[in-house]
């Protein structure tokens, strides 16, 4: 599965960006798509996840600010990011997993990191920089 992110860039605090994750040919009915991020000196963390089964997942720090959505006709998943904060600065990467429960991203972080969050395929990432 090939995943290609776009939409990153530099934005001022309080601003917005929309990231896109294109997954040509991917059957969204069978796959979950997750957005992850890794800031300088930090471990990769999940940000949001969407699938056709158990609804979207958001990490607490982005709830109410970020929205994940999918467009099956374009094989694309979006991450709308509003009210961005400097702490959101990171490389954002999308990933896909077959028959994956987004709710599992709330499990033990050390375990999830050890299995690379159980994702099957990863994109190369797009940089988001939020200036104060």
mmCIF file of N, CA and C in Angstrom:
data_model
loop_
_atom_site.group_PDB
_atom_site.id
_atom_site.type_symbol
_atom_site.label_atom_id
_atom_site.label_comp_id
_atom_site.label_asym_id
_atom_site.label_seq_id
_atom_site.Cartn_x
_atom_site.Cartn_y
_atom_site.Cartn_z
ATOM 1 N N UNK A 1 0.844 -1.184 0.000
ATOM 2 C CA UNK A 1 0.000 0.000 0.000
ATOM 3 C C UNK A 1 0.885 1.241 0.000
ATOM 4 N N UNK A 2 0.671 2.102 -0.950
ATOM 5 C CA UNK A 2 1.444 3.334 -1.034
ATOM 6 C C UNK A 2 0.634 4.477 -0.443
ATOM 7 N N UNK A 3 1.255 5.230 0.442
ATOM 8 C CA UNK A 3 0.615 6.351 1.091
ATOM 9 C C UNK A 3 1.450 7.601 0.850
ATOM 10 N N UNK A 4 0.801 8.680 0.456
ATOM 11 C CA UNK A 4 1.515 9.919 0.162
ATOM 12 C C UNK A 4 0.836 11.069 0.882
ATOM 13 N N UNK A 5 1.592 11.722 1.766
ATOM 14 C CA UNK A 5 1.064 12.848 2.519
ATOM 15 C C UNK A 5 1.372 14.157 1.813
ATOM 16 N N UNK A 6 0.524 15.135 2.065
ATOM 17 C CA UNK A 6 0.761 16.490 1.580
ATOM 18 C C UNK A 6 0.020 17.465 2.492
ATOM 19 N N UNK A 7 0.358 18.745 2.354
ATOM 20 C CA UNK A 7 -0.364 19.775 3.085
ATOM 21 C C UNK A 7 0.373 20.385 4.258
ATOM 22 N N UNK A 8 1.540 19.872 4.564
ATOM 23 C CA UNK A 8 2.297 20.446 5.664
ATOM 24 C C UNK A 8 2.848 21.815 5.299
ATOM 25 N N UNK A 9 3.364 22.509 6.306
ATOM 26 C CA UNK A 9 3.938 23.822 6.067
ATOM 27 C C UNK A 9 4.119 24.594 7.350
ATOM 28 N N UNK A 10 4.374 25.870 7.185
ATOM 29 C CA UNK A 10 4.584 26.773 8.324
ATOM 30 C C UNK A 10 3.325 27.599 8.547
ATOM 31 N N UNK A 11 2.893 27.653 9.785
ATOM 32 C CA UNK A 11 1.681 28.398 10.109
ATOM 33 C C UNK A 11 1.876 29.045 11.474
ATOM 34 N N UNK A 12 1.221 30.157 11.672
ATOM 35 C CA UNK A 12 1.306 30.827 12.969
ATOM 36 C C UNK A 12 0.383 30.160 13.978
ATOM 37 N N UNK A 13 0.714 30.331 15.226
ATOM 38 C CA UNK A 13 -0.122 29.796 16.293
ATOM 39 C C UNK A 13 -1.552 30.307 16.145
ATOM 40 N N UNK A 14 -2.502 29.409 16.278
ATOM 41 C CA UNK A 14 -3.905 29.751 16.091
ATOM 42 C C UNK A 14 -4.411 29.515 14.688
ATOM 43 N N UNK A 15 -3.507 29.234 13.768
ATOM 44 C CA UNK A 15 -3.877 29.025 12.381
ATOM 45 C C UNK A 15 -4.340 27.605 12.104
ATOM 46 N N UNK A 16 -4.578 27.325 10.828
ATOM 47 C CA UNK A 16 -5.113 26.029 10.405
ATOM 48 C C UNK A 16 -4.319 25.470 9.234
ATOM 49 N N UNK A 17 -4.321 24.164 9.142
ATOM 50 C CA UNK A 17 -3.770 23.441 7.999
ATOM 51 C C UNK A 17 -4.632 22.215 7.762
ATOM 52 N N UNK A 18 -4.658 21.756 6.516
ATOM 53 C CA UNK A 18 -5.323 20.490 6.209
ATOM 54 C C UNK A 18 -4.313 19.573 5.542
ATOM 55 N N UNK A 19 -4.077 18.457 6.176
ATOM 56 C CA UNK A 19 -3.192 17.441 5.626
ATOM 57 C C UNK A 19 -4.006 16.435 4.829
ATOM 58 N N UNK A 20 -3.378 15.905 3.778
ATOM 59 C CA UNK A 20 -4.009 14.883 2.955
ATOM 60 C C UNK A 20 -3.134 13.640 2.927
ATOM 61 N N UNK A 21 -3.779 12.500 2.920
ATOM 62 C CA UNK A 21 -3.096 11.213 2.798
ATOM 63 C C UNK A 21 -3.760 10.462 1.647
ATOM 64 N N UNK A 22 -3.046 10.384 0.533
ATOM 65 C CA UNK A 22 -3.572 9.681 -0.630
ATOM 66 C C UNK A 22 -3.143 8.228 -0.592
ATOM 67 N N UNK A 23 -4.100 7.347 -0.834
ATOM 68 C CA UNK A 23 -3.835 5.915 -0.806
ATOM 69 C C UNK A 23 -4.497 5.279 -2.023
ATOM 70 N N UNK A 24 -3.896 5.413 -3.175
ATOM 71 C CA UNK A 24 -4.518 4.913 -4.411
ATOM 72 C C UNK A 24 -4.852 3.435 -4.338
ATOM 73 N N UNK A 25 -6.079 3.111 -4.662
ATOM 74 C CA UNK A 25 -6.492 1.714 -4.716
ATOM 75 C C UNK A 25 -6.830 1.096 -3.384
ATOM 76 N N UNK A 26 -6.674 1.822 -2.298
ATOM 77 C CA UNK A 26 -6.940 1.246 -0.984
ATOM 78 C C UNK A 26 -8.440 1.145 -0.750
ATOM 79 N N UNK A 27 -8.883 0.003 -0.238
ATOM 80 C CA UNK A 27 -10.281 -0.196 0.089
ATOM 81 C C UNK A 27 -10.499 0.287 1.520
ATOM 82 N N UNK A 28 -11.099 1.451 1.672
ATOM 83 C CA UNK A 28 -11.285 2.029 2.996
ATOM 84 C C UNK A 28 -12.223 1.198 3.861
ATOM 85 N N UNK A 29 -12.996 0.307 3.232
ATOM 86 C CA UNK A 29 -13.889 -0.537 4.021
ATOM 87 C C UNK A 29 -13.083 -1.532 4.856
ATOM 88 N N UNK A 30 -11.928 -1.921 4.346
ATOM 89 C CA UNK A 30 -11.115 -2.938 5.017
ATOM 90 C C UNK A 30 -9.949 -2.370 5.821
ATOM 91 N N UNK A 31 -9.587 -1.114 5.552
ATOM 92 C CA UNK A 31 -8.394 -0.553 6.184
ATOM 93 C C UNK A 31 -8.740 0.630 7.084
ATOM 94 N N UNK A 32 -7.994 0.742 8.146
ATOM 95 C CA UNK A 32 -7.996 1.960 8.955
ATOM 96 C C UNK A 32 -6.828 2.831 8.507
ATOM 97 N N UNK A 33 -7.038 4.122 8.562
ATOM 98 C CA UNK A 33 -5.977 5.076 8.276
ATOM 99 C C UNK A 33 -5.726 5.899 9.529
ATOM 100 N N UNK A 34 -4.496 5.946 9.934
ATOM 101 C CA UNK A 34 -4.138 6.726 11.113
ATOM 102 C C UNK A 34 -3.158 7.829 10.768
ATOM 103 N N UNK A 35 -3.266 8.917 11.497
ATOM 104 C CA UNK A 35 -2.273 9.992 11.430
ATOM 105 C C UNK A 35 -1.442 9.923 12.703
ATOM 106 N N UNK A 36 -0.143 10.009 12.538
ATOM 107 C CA UNK A 36 0.795 9.976 13.644
ATOM 108 C C UNK A 36 1.715 11.191 13.514
ATOM 109 N N UNK A 37 2.365 11.547 14.604
ATOM 110 C CA UNK A 37 3.307 12.653 14.534
ATOM 111 C C UNK A 37 4.497 12.396 15.445
ATOM 112 N N UNK A 38 5.602 12.978 15.055
ATOM 113 C CA UNK A 38 6.817 12.869 15.860
ATOM 114 C C UNK A 38 7.532 14.205 15.841
ATOM 115 N N UNK A 39 7.609 14.800 17.009
ATOM 116 C CA UNK A 39 8.335 16.052 17.150
ATOM 117 C C UNK A 39 9.791 15.797 17.466
ATOM 118 N N UNK A 40 10.585 16.843 17.468
ATOM 119 C CA UNK A 40 12.016 16.720 17.739
ATOM 120 C C UNK A 40 12.228 16.158 19.144
ATOM 121 N N UNK A 41 12.973 15.078 19.227
ATOM 122 C CA UNK A 41 13.289 14.497 20.524
ATOM 123 C C UNK A 41 12.159 13.771 21.199
ATOM 124 N N UNK A 42 11.097 13.506 20.481
ATOM 125 C CA UNK A 42 9.956 12.803 21.081
ATOM 126 C C UNK A 42 9.674 11.514 20.320
ATOM 127 N N UNK A 43 8.912 10.636 20.952
ATOM 128 C CA UNK A 43 8.522 9.411 20.285
ATOM 129 C C UNK A 43 7.301 9.664 19.408
ATOM 130 N N UNK A 44 7.146 8.823 18.409
ATOM 131 C CA UNK A 44 5.980 8.925 17.549
ATOM 132 C C UNK A 44 4.722 8.670 18.370
ATOM 133 N N UNK A 45 3.702 9.493 18.158
ATOM 134 C CA UNK A 45 2.449 9.310 18.865
ATOM 135 C C UNK A 45 1.288 9.332 17.881
ATOM 136 N N UNK A 46 0.223 8.619 18.193
ATOM 137 C CA UNK A 46 -0.958 8.672 17.345
ATOM 138 C C UNK A 46 -1.676 9.999 17.524
ATOM 139 N N UNK A 47 -2.253 10.491 16.461
ATOM 140 C CA UNK A 47 -2.999 11.742 16.505
ATOM 141 C C UNK A 47 -4.479 11.471 16.275
ATOM 142 N N UNK A 48 -4.784 10.745 15.218
ATOM 143 C CA UNK A 48 -6.171 10.459 14.878
ATOM 144 C C UNK A 48 -6.211 9.214 14.005
ATOM 145 N N UNK A 49 -7.373 8.595 13.993
ATOM 146 C CA UNK A 49 -7.529 7.357 13.228
ATOM 147 C C UNK A 49 -8.968 7.261 12.765
ATOM 148 N N UNK A 50 -9.154 6.682 11.574
ATOM 149 C CA UNK A 50 -10.508 6.523 11.056
ATOM 150 C C UNK A 50 -10.618 5.166 10.387
ATOM 151 N N UNK A 51 -11.773 4.530 10.546
ATOM 152 C CA UNK A 51 -12.071 3.306 9.824
ATOM 153 C C UNK A 51 -13.578 3.229 9.644
ATOM 154 N N UNK A 52 -14.034 2.136 9.045
ATOM 155 C CA UNK A 52 -15.466 2.006 8.767
ATOM 156 C C UNK A 52 -16.214 1.326 9.901
ATOM 157 N N UNK A 53 -15.494 0.981 10.977
ATOM 158 C CA UNK A 53 -16.117 0.182 12.025
ATOM 159 C C UNK A 53 -16.383 0.948 13.322
ATOM 160 N N UNK A 54 -15.313 1.294 14.049
ATOM 161 C CA UNK A 54 -15.520 1.793 15.413
ATOM 162 C C UNK A 54 -15.341 3.294 15.570
ATOM 163 N N UNK A 55 -15.436 4.040 14.490
ATOM 164 C CA UNK A 55 -15.471 5.484 14.607
ATOM 165 C C UNK A 55 -14.114 6.113 14.792
ATOM 166 N N UNK A 56 -14.001 7.412 14.709
ATOM 167 C CA UNK A 56 -12.692 8.062 14.768
ATOM 168 C C UNK A 56 -12.101 8.065 16.178
ATOM 169 N N UNK A 57 -10.769 8.051 16.205
ATOM 170 C CA UNK A 57 -10.010 8.157 17.460
ATOM 171 C C UNK A 57 -9.188 9.431 17.399
ATOM 172 N N UNK A 58 -9.093 10.122 18.528
ATOM 173 C CA UNK A 58 -8.239 11.304 18.635
ATOM 174 C C UNK A 58 -7.456 11.223 19.941
ATOM 175 N N UNK A 59 -6.202 11.613 19.883
ATOM 176 C CA UNK A 59 -5.443 11.752 21.123
ATOM 177 C C UNK A 59 -6.007 12.966 21.864
ATOM 178 N N UNK A 60 -5.971 12.926 23.184
ATOM 179 C CA UNK A 60 -6.627 13.958 23.987
ATOM 180 C C UNK A 60 -6.169 15.369 23.623
ATOM 181 N N UNK A 61 -4.904 15.528 23.304
ATOM 182 C CA UNK A 61 -4.362 16.868 23.081
ATOM 183 C C UNK A 61 -4.910 17.558 21.833
ATOM 184 N N UNK A 62 -5.564 16.803 20.937
ATOM 185 C CA UNK A 62 -6.081 17.413 19.707
ATOM 186 C C UNK A 62 -7.605 17.394 19.636
ATOM 187 N N UNK A 63 -8.239 16.772 20.602
ATOM 188 C CA UNK A 63 -9.708 16.708 20.583
ATOM 189 C C UNK A 63 -10.304 18.116 20.573
ATOM 190 N N UNK A 64 -11.272 18.303 19.690
ATOM 191 C CA UNK A 64 -11.900 19.613 19.558
ATOM 192 C C UNK A 64 -11.177 20.558 18.619
ATOM 193 N N UNK A 65 -9.960 20.191 18.217
ATOM 194 C CA UNK A 65 -9.180 21.049 17.300
ATOM 195 C C UNK A 65 -8.941 20.363 15.952
ATOM 196 N N UNK A 66 -8.724 19.069 15.963
ATOM 197 C CA UNK A 66 -8.433 18.315 14.737
ATOM 198 C C UNK A 66 -9.630 17.459 14.353
ATOM 199 N N UNK A 67 -9.812 17.277 13.036
ATOM 200 C CA UNK A 67 -10.873 16.412 12.539
ATOM 201 C C UNK A 67 -10.319 15.542 11.427
ATOM 202 N N UNK A 68 -10.528 14.248 11.554
ATOM 203 C CA UNK A 68 -10.119 13.311 10.513
ATOM 204 C C UNK A 68 -11.342 12.926 9.691
ATOM 205 N N UNK A 69 -11.154 12.838 8.378
ATOM 206 C CA UNK A 69 -12.263 12.466 7.497
ATOM 207 C C UNK A 69 -11.710 11.744 6.277
ATOM 208 N N UNK A 70 -12.583 11.045 5.588
ATOM 209 C CA UNK A 70 -12.155 10.285 4.428
ATOM 210 C C UNK A 70 -13.030 10.553 3.228
ATOM 211 N N UNK A 71 -12.443 10.487 2.060
ATOM 212 C CA UNK A 71 -13.167 10.607 0.799
ATOM 213 C C UNK A 71 -12.853 9.363 -0.020
ATOM 214 N N UNK A 72 -13.775 8.404 -0.001
ATOM 215 C CA UNK A 72 -13.530 7.151 -0.709
ATOM 216 C C UNK A 72 -13.334 7.362 -2.195
ATOM 217 N N UNK A 73 -14.044 8.294 -2.771
ATOM 218 C CA UNK A 73 -13.964 8.516 -4.220
ATOM 219 C C UNK A 73 -12.580 9.001 -4.639
ATOM 220 N N UNK A 74 -11.876 9.644 -3.708
ATOM 221 C CA UNK A 74 -10.523 10.136 -3.987
ATOM 222 C C UNK A 74 -9.457 9.285 -3.299
ATOM 223 N N UNK A 75 -9.871 8.242 -2.590
ATOM 224 C CA UNK A 75 -8.925 7.399 -1.847
ATOM 225 C C UNK A 75 -8.015 8.258 -0.975
ATOM 226 N N UNK A 76 -8.604 9.206 -0.320
ATOM 227 C CA UNK A 76 -7.832 10.179 0.449
ATOM 228 C C UNK A 76 -8.444 10.368 1.835
ATOM 229 N N UNK A 77 -7.573 10.458 2.819
ATOM 230 C CA UNK A 77 -7.976 10.787 4.183
ATOM 231 C C UNK A 77 -7.375 12.141 4.529
ATOM 232 N N UNK A 78 -8.182 12.967 5.169
ATOM 233 C CA UNK A 78 -7.755 14.318 5.508
ATOM 234 C C UNK A 78 -7.621 14.461 7.023
ATOM 235 N N UNK A 79 -6.746 15.367 7.412
ATOM 236 C CA UNK A 79 -6.656 15.765 8.812
ATOM 237 C C UNK A 79 -6.738 17.290 8.846
ATOM 238 N N UNK A 80 -7.905 17.778 9.220
ATOM 239 C CA UNK A 80 -8.095 19.221 9.362
ATOM 240 C C UNK A 80 -7.607 19.627 10.745
ATOM 241 N N UNK A 81 -6.665 20.545 10.778
ATOM 242 C CA UNK A 81 -6.058 20.960 12.041
ATOM 243 C C UNK A 81 -6.340 22.439 12.253
ATOM 244 N N UNK A 82 -7.095 22.730 13.284
ATOM 245 C CA UNK A 82 -7.444 24.114 13.621
ATOM 246 C C UNK A 82 -6.825 24.502 14.958
ATOM 247 N N UNK A 83 -6.752 25.806 15.200
ATOM 248 C CA UNK A 83 -6.201 26.338 16.454
ATOM 249 C C UNK A 83 -4.868 25.672 16.765
ATOM 250 N N UNK A 84 -3.999 25.660 15.788
ATOM 251 C CA UNK A 84 -2.704 25.014 15.948
ATOM 252 C C UNK A 84 -1.862 25.731 16.993
ATOM 253 N N UNK A 85 -1.075 24.949 17.704
ATOM 254 C CA UNK A 85 -0.211 25.437 18.772
ATOM 255 C C UNK A 85 1.227 25.035 18.461
ATOM 256 N N UNK A 86 2.189 25.767 18.999
ATOM 257 C CA UNK A 86 3.593 25.381 18.760
ATOM 258 C C UNK A 86 3.877 23.934 19.134
ATOM 259 N N UNK A 87 3.161 23.414 20.123
ATOM 260 C CA UNK A 87 3.368 22.021 20.543
ATOM 261 C C UNK A 87 2.929 21.021 19.478
ATOM 262 N N UNK A 88 2.197 21.480 18.473
ATOM 263 C CA UNK A 88 1.775 20.600 17.388
ATOM 264 C C UNK A 88 2.857 20.448 16.323
ATOM 265 N N UNK A 89 3.932 21.189 16.447
ATOM 266 C CA UNK A 89 5.023 21.095 15.488
ATOM 267 C C UNK A 89 5.601 19.682 15.474
ATOM 268 N N UNK A 90 5.628 19.069 14.285
ATOM 269 C CA UNK A 90 6.086 17.681 14.166
ATOM 270 C C UNK A 90 6.044 17.260 12.707
ATOM 271 N N UNK A 91 6.633 16.114 12.439
ATOM 272 C CA UNK A 91 6.432 15.445 11.160
ATOM 273 C C UNK A 91 5.189 14.574 11.303
ATOM 274 N N UNK A 92 4.230 14.806 10.441
ATOM 275 C CA UNK A 92 2.977 14.061 10.467
ATOM 276 C C UNK A 92 3.020 12.996 9.383
ATOM 277 N N UNK A 93 2.700 11.781 9.774
ATOM 278 C CA UNK A 93 2.778 10.643 8.871
ATOM 279 C C UNK A 93 1.469 9.873 8.926
ATOM 280 N N UNK A 94 0.987 9.451 7.765
ATOM 281 C CA UNK A 94 -0.200 8.610 7.781
ATOM 282 C C UNK A 94 0.214 7.149 7.594
ATOM 283 N N UNK A 95 -0.625 6.273 8.083
ATOM 284 C CA UNK A 95 -0.344 4.843 8.031
ATOM 285 C C UNK A 95 -1.651 4.093 7.840
ATOM 286 N N UNK A 96 -1.547 2.892 7.297
ATOM 287 C CA UNK A 96 -2.724 2.070 7.031
ATOM 288 C C UNK A 96 -2.567 0.712 7.681
ATOM 289 N N UNK A 97 -3.679 0.166 8.128
ATOM 290 C CA UNK A 97 -3.670 -1.173 8.730
ATOM 291 C C UNK A 97 -4.948 -1.895 8.357
ATOM 292 N N UNK A 98 -4.808 -3.173 8.047
ATOM 293 C CA UNK A 98 -5.934 -4.002 7.605
ATOM 294 C C UNK A 98 -6.743 -4.457 8.801
ATOM 295 N N UNK A 99 -8.076 -4.225 8.723
ATOM 296 C CA UNK A 99 -8.985 -4.677 9.783
ATOM 297 C C UNK A 99 -8.471 -4.253 11.166
ATOM 298 N N UNK A 100 -8.235 -2.993 11.315
ATOM 299 C CA UNK A 100 -7.631 -2.429 12.526
ATOM 300 C C UNK A 100 -8.657 -1.641 13.311
ATOM 301 N N UNK A 101 -8.671 -1.830 14.609
ATOM 302 C CA UNK A 101 -9.552 -1.070 15.484
ATOM 303 C C UNK A 101 -8.854 0.199 15.939
ATOM 304 N N UNK A 102 -9.394 1.316 15.562
ATOM 305 C CA UNK A 102 -8.772 2.581 15.963
ATOM 306 C C UNK A 102 -8.726 2.712 17.483
ATOM 307 N N UNK A 103 -9.692 2.128 18.161
ATOM 308 C CA UNK A 103 -9.732 2.207 19.620
ATOM 309 C C UNK A 103 -8.491 1.567 20.251
ATOM 310 N N UNK A 104 -7.833 0.681 19.544
ATOM 311 C CA UNK A 104 -6.625 0.038 20.081
ATOM 312 C C UNK A 104 -5.486 1.039 20.278
ATOM 313 N N UNK A 105 -5.574 2.210 19.666
ATOM 314 C CA UNK A 105 -4.525 3.213 19.841
ATOM 315 C C UNK A 105 -4.522 3.797 21.245
ATOM 316 N N UNK A 106 -5.532 3.499 22.016
ATOM 317 C CA UNK A 106 -5.565 3.948 23.403
ATOM 318 C C UNK A 106 -4.873 2.962 24.342
ATOM 319 N N UNK A 107 -4.357 1.866 23.780
ATOM 320 C CA UNK A 107 -3.685 0.855 24.598
ATOM 321 C C UNK A 107 -2.323 1.353 25.092
ATOM 322 N N UNK A 108 -1.651 0.478 25.824
ATOM 323 C CA UNK A 108 -0.349 0.811 26.402
ATOM 324 C C UNK A 108 0.623 1.323 25.347
ATOM 325 N N UNK A 109 1.141 2.518 25.573
ATOM 326 C CA UNK A 109 1.977 3.174 24.564
ATOM 327 C C UNK A 109 3.271 2.417 24.304
ATOM 328 N N UNK A 110 3.903 1.908 25.346
ATOM 329 C CA UNK A 110 5.162 1.178 25.145
ATOM 330 C C UNK A 110 4.939 -0.047 24.266
ATOM 331 N N UNK A 111 3.833 -0.734 24.524
ATOM 332 C CA UNK A 111 3.545 -1.915 23.698
ATOM 333 C C UNK A 111 3.285 -1.503 22.255
ATOM 334 N N UNK A 112 2.491 -0.462 22.075
ATOM 335 C CA UNK A 112 2.182 -0.040 20.711
ATOM 336 C C UNK A 112 3.441 0.401 19.965
ATOM 337 N N UNK A 113 4.340 1.093 20.670
ATOM 338 C CA UNK A 113 5.590 1.510 20.030
ATOM 339 C C UNK A 113 6.425 0.301 19.634
ATOM 340 N N UNK A 114 6.387 -0.737 20.435
ATOM 341 C CA UNK A 114 7.206 -1.920 20.143
ATOM 342 C C UNK A 114 6.731 -2.634 18.882
ATOM 343 N N UNK A 115 5.476 -2.465 18.537
ATOM 344 C CA UNK A 115 4.949 -3.117 17.331
ATOM 345 C C UNK A 115 4.638 -2.092 16.251
ATOM 346 N N UNK A 116 5.240 -0.894 16.397
ATOM 347 C CA UNK A 116 5.031 0.190 15.414
ATOM 348 C C UNK A 116 3.540 0.446 15.209
ATOM 349 N N UNK A 117 2.839 0.421 16.319
ATOM 350 C CA UNK A 117 1.398 0.682 16.345
ATOM 351 C C UNK A 117 0.580 -0.325 15.542
ATOM 352 N N UNK A 118 1.188 -1.390 15.098
ATOM 353 C CA UNK A 118 0.446 -2.419 14.367
ATOM 354 C C UNK A 118 0.057 -2.015 12.969
ATOM 355 N N UNK A 119 0.659 -0.958 12.453
ATOM 356 C CA UNK A 119 0.328 -0.476 11.123
ATOM 357 C C UNK A 119 1.084 -1.278 10.052
ATOM 358 N N UNK A 120 0.441 -1.477 8.926
ATOM 359 C CA UNK A 120 1.020 -2.277 7.850
ATOM 360 C C UNK A 120 1.888 -1.446 6.908
ATOM 361 N N UNK A 121 1.490 -0.209 6.669
ATOM 362 C CA UNK A 121 2.203 0.631 5.702
ATOM 363 C C UNK A 121 2.257 2.057 6.227
ATOM 364 N N UNK A 122 3.356 2.730 5.907
ATOM 365 C CA UNK A 122 3.573 4.102 6.358
ATOM 366 C C UNK A 122 3.941 4.990 5.174
ATOM 367 N N UNK A 123 3.490 6.233 5.245
ATOM 368 C CA UNK A 123 3.949 7.227 4.294
ATOM 369 C C UNK A 123 5.288 7.794 4.733
ATOM 370 N N UNK A 124 5.749 8.810 4.023
ATOM 371 C CA UNK A 124 7.059 9.382 4.323
ATOM 372 C C UNK A 124 6.965 10.599 5.215
ATOM 373 N N UNK A 125 5.773 11.128 5.388
ATOM 374 C CA UNK A 125 5.578 12.225 6.329
ATOM 375 C C UNK A 125 5.598 13.596 5.678
ATOM 376 N N UNK A 126 4.986 14.533 6.380
ATOM 377 C CA UNK A 126 4.989 15.935 5.960
ATOM 378 C C UNK A 126 5.193 16.791 7.207
ATOM 379 N N UNK A 127 6.021 17.809 7.085
ATOM 380 C CA UNK A 127 6.405 18.617 8.248
ATOM 381 C C UNK A 127 5.404 19.733 8.483
ATOM 382 N N UNK A 128 4.975 19.825 9.724
ATOM 383 C CA UNK A 128 4.117 20.922 10.170
ATOM 384 C C UNK A 128 4.892 21.728 11.208
ATOM 385 N N UNK A 129 5.034 23.018 10.955
ATOM 386 C CA UNK A 129 5.732 23.896 11.888
ATOM 387 C C UNK A 129 4.789 25.015 12.301
ATOM 388 N N UNK A 130 4.592 25.142 13.602
ATOM 389 C CA UNK A 130 3.705 26.167 14.129
ATOM 390 C C UNK A 130 4.552 27.172 14.900
ATOM 391 N N UNK A 131 4.558 28.398 14.440
ATOM 392 C CA UNK A 131 5.354 29.431 15.093
ATOM 393 C C UNK A 131 4.521 30.146 16.146
ATOM 394 N N UNK A 132 5.200 30.579 17.195
ATOM 395 C CA UNK A 132 4.488 31.269 18.291
ATOM 396 C C UNK A 132 4.362 32.761 18.036
#
